[in-house]
Amino acid sequence: MTPRFAVVGLVVSDLAAALAFYRRLGLDFPADAAEQPHVEAVLPGGTVLALDTEDTVRSFHAGWRPPVGTGRASLAFRCEDPAEVDSLYAELVEAGHHGELTPWDAVWGQRYATVHDPDGNGVDLFAPLPDAS
């Protein structure tokens, strides 16, 4: 058997805040997720986004400490079109999340922006630019 990629896991300091953020991006977590130590949302294609509280991780890894500084990983969400990148970025920043990179037209043909989730993880928003030809 060959292993296959299946889960992206994030350790969160405030599960309710993380749930609110990722639900704004359309992820479906169980209704009682805020009361759980570990929650999962199945993404299109079957990959899972798992959220664990810091206390949960410490329960099996006593020496774990949250990283400091900027994150080393990011998630990216494809939007319907460039206008959705702009509006979703504005919505998240207005809700109090840190906007790292305001929307711009990237040289690789996408409208792109980056916002931080409640734990400082980079979350990219992107959509293909209309074909110029």
Coordinates of C-alpha atoms in Angstrom, one line a residue:
M1 CA 0.0 0.0 0.0
T2 CA 1.2 3.5 -0.8
P3 CA 0.3 6.2 1.7
R4 CA -1.9 9.0 0.4
F5 CA -2.3 12.5 1.6
A6 CA -5.5 12.8 3.6
V7 CA -5.4 15.5 6.4
V8 CA -4.2 19.0 7.1
G9 CA -4.0 19.6 10.8
L10 CA -3.9 22.9 12.6
V11 CA -3.4 23.5 16.3
V12 CA -5.5 26.3 17.5
S13 CA -5.4 28.5 20.6
D14 CA -9.1 29.5 20.4
L15 CA -11.3 26.8 18.8
A16 CA -14.4 29.0 18.6
A17 CA -12.5 31.7 16.8
A18 CA -11.0 29.2 14.4
L19 CA -14.3 27.7 13.7
A20 CA -15.9 31.0 13.0
F21 CA -13.1 31.9 10.6
Y22 CA -13.1 28.7 8.6
R23 CA -16.9 28.6 8.5
R24 CA -16.8 32.0 6.9
L25 CA -14.7 30.3 4.2
G26 CA -17.5 27.7 3.7
L27 CA -16.1 24.8 5.7
D28 CA -18.7 22.6 7.4
F29 CA -17.9 21.6 10.9
P30 CA -20.3 19.7 13.2
A31 CA -22.8 21.9 15.2
D32 CA -21.2 20.9 18.5
A33 CA -17.6 21.4 17.3
A34 CA -16.9 24.3 19.7
E35 CA -17.3 21.8 22.6
Q36 CA -14.9 19.2 21.2
P37 CA -11.1 18.9 21.6
H38 CA -10.6 17.7 18.0
V39 CA -12.9 18.5 15.0
E40 CA -12.8 17.8 11.3
A41 CA -14.3 19.1 8.2
V42 CA -14.2 17.0 5.0
L43 CA -13.1 19.1 2.0
P44 CA -14.1 18.5 -1.6
G45 CA -12.1 15.6 -2.8
G46 CA -12.0 13.9 0.6
T47 CA -9.1 15.7 2.2
V48 CA -9.8 16.6 5.9
L49 CA -9.0 19.8 7.7
A50 CA -8.5 18.9 11.4
L51 CA -8.4 21.4 14.2
D52 CA -7.0 20.5 17.6
T53 CA -6.8 22.7 20.7
E54 CA -3.5 23.4 22.3
D55 CA -4.6 21.4 25.3
T56 CA -5.5 18.4 23.2
V57 CA -2.0 18.3 21.7
R58 CA -0.4 18.7 25.1
S59 CA -2.4 15.7 26.3
F60 CA -0.3 13.4 24.2
H61 CA 2.8 15.6 23.6
A62 CA 3.7 17.2 26.9
G63 CA 6.6 19.2 25.5
W64 CA 4.7 20.8 22.6
R65 CA 4.8 24.6 22.5
P66 CA 3.2 26.9 20.0
P67 CA 5.5 28.3 17.3
V68 CA 6.5 31.9 17.5
G69 CA 6.8 34.3 14.6
T70 CA 5.1 33.8 11.2
G71 CA 3.7 30.5 10.2
R72 CA 5.5 28.0 7.9
A73 CA 2.4 26.7 6.3
S74 CA -0.6 28.2 4.6
L75 CA -3.9 27.2 3.3
A76 CA -5.3 28.4 0.0
F77 CA -9.0 28.8 -1.0
R78 CA -10.0 29.2 -4.6
C79 CA -12.8 31.7 -5.1
E80 CA -15.3 31.9 -7.9
D81 CA -13.8 35.1 -9.4
P82 CA -11.6 38.0 -8.7
A83 CA -14.5 40.0 -7.2
E84 CA -15.0 37.3 -4.6
V85 CA -11.4 37.4 -3.6
D86 CA -11.8 41.2 -2.9
S87 CA -15.1 40.8 -1.1
L88 CA -14.1 37.9 1.0
Y89 CA -10.8 39.6 2.0
A90 CA -12.7 42.7 3.0
E91 CA -15.2 40.6 5.0
L92 CA -12.5 38.8 6.9
V93 CA -10.5 42.0 7.7
E94 CA -13.7 43.8 8.7
A95 CA -14.4 40.9 11.1
G96 CA -11.0 41.6 12.8
H97 CA -8.6 39.2 11.1
H98 CA -5.2 40.5 10.0
G99 CA -4.9 41.2 6.3
E100 CA -1.4 40.3 5.4
L101 CA -1.5 41.0 1.6
T102 CA -4.3 43.1 0.1
P103 CA -5.7 41.7 -3.2
W104 CA -3.5 42.1 -6.2
D105 CA -3.3 40.7 -9.7
A106 CA -0.4 38.2 -9.6
V107 CA 1.9 37.7 -12.6
W108 CA 0.8 34.0 -12.8
G109 CA -2.7 35.0 -13.8
Q110 CA -4.6 35.0 -10.5
R111 CA -6.2 37.6 -8.2
Y112 CA -4.5 36.8 -4.9
A113 CA -4.7 38.0 -1.3
T114 CA -3.6 36.7 2.1
V115 CA -5.3 37.0 5.5
H116 CA -4.3 35.4 8.8
D117 CA -6.6 33.0 10.7
P118 CA -6.9 33.6 14.5
D119 CA -3.6 31.8 15.1
G120 CA -1.6 33.6 12.5
N121 CA -1.7 31.0 9.8
G122 CA -1.6 32.4 6.3
V123 CA -4.8 31.8 4.4
D124 CA -4.6 32.7 0.7
L125 CA -7.6 33.6 -1.4
F126 CA -7.3 33.3 -5.1
A127 CA -9.2 33.2 -8.4
P128 CA -8.2 33.1 -12.0
L129 CA -8.1 36.4 -13.8
P130 CA -10.2 36.8 -16.9
D131 CA -8.4 35.7 -20.0
A132 CA -6.9 38.8 -21.6
S133 CA -6.8 37.3 -25.1

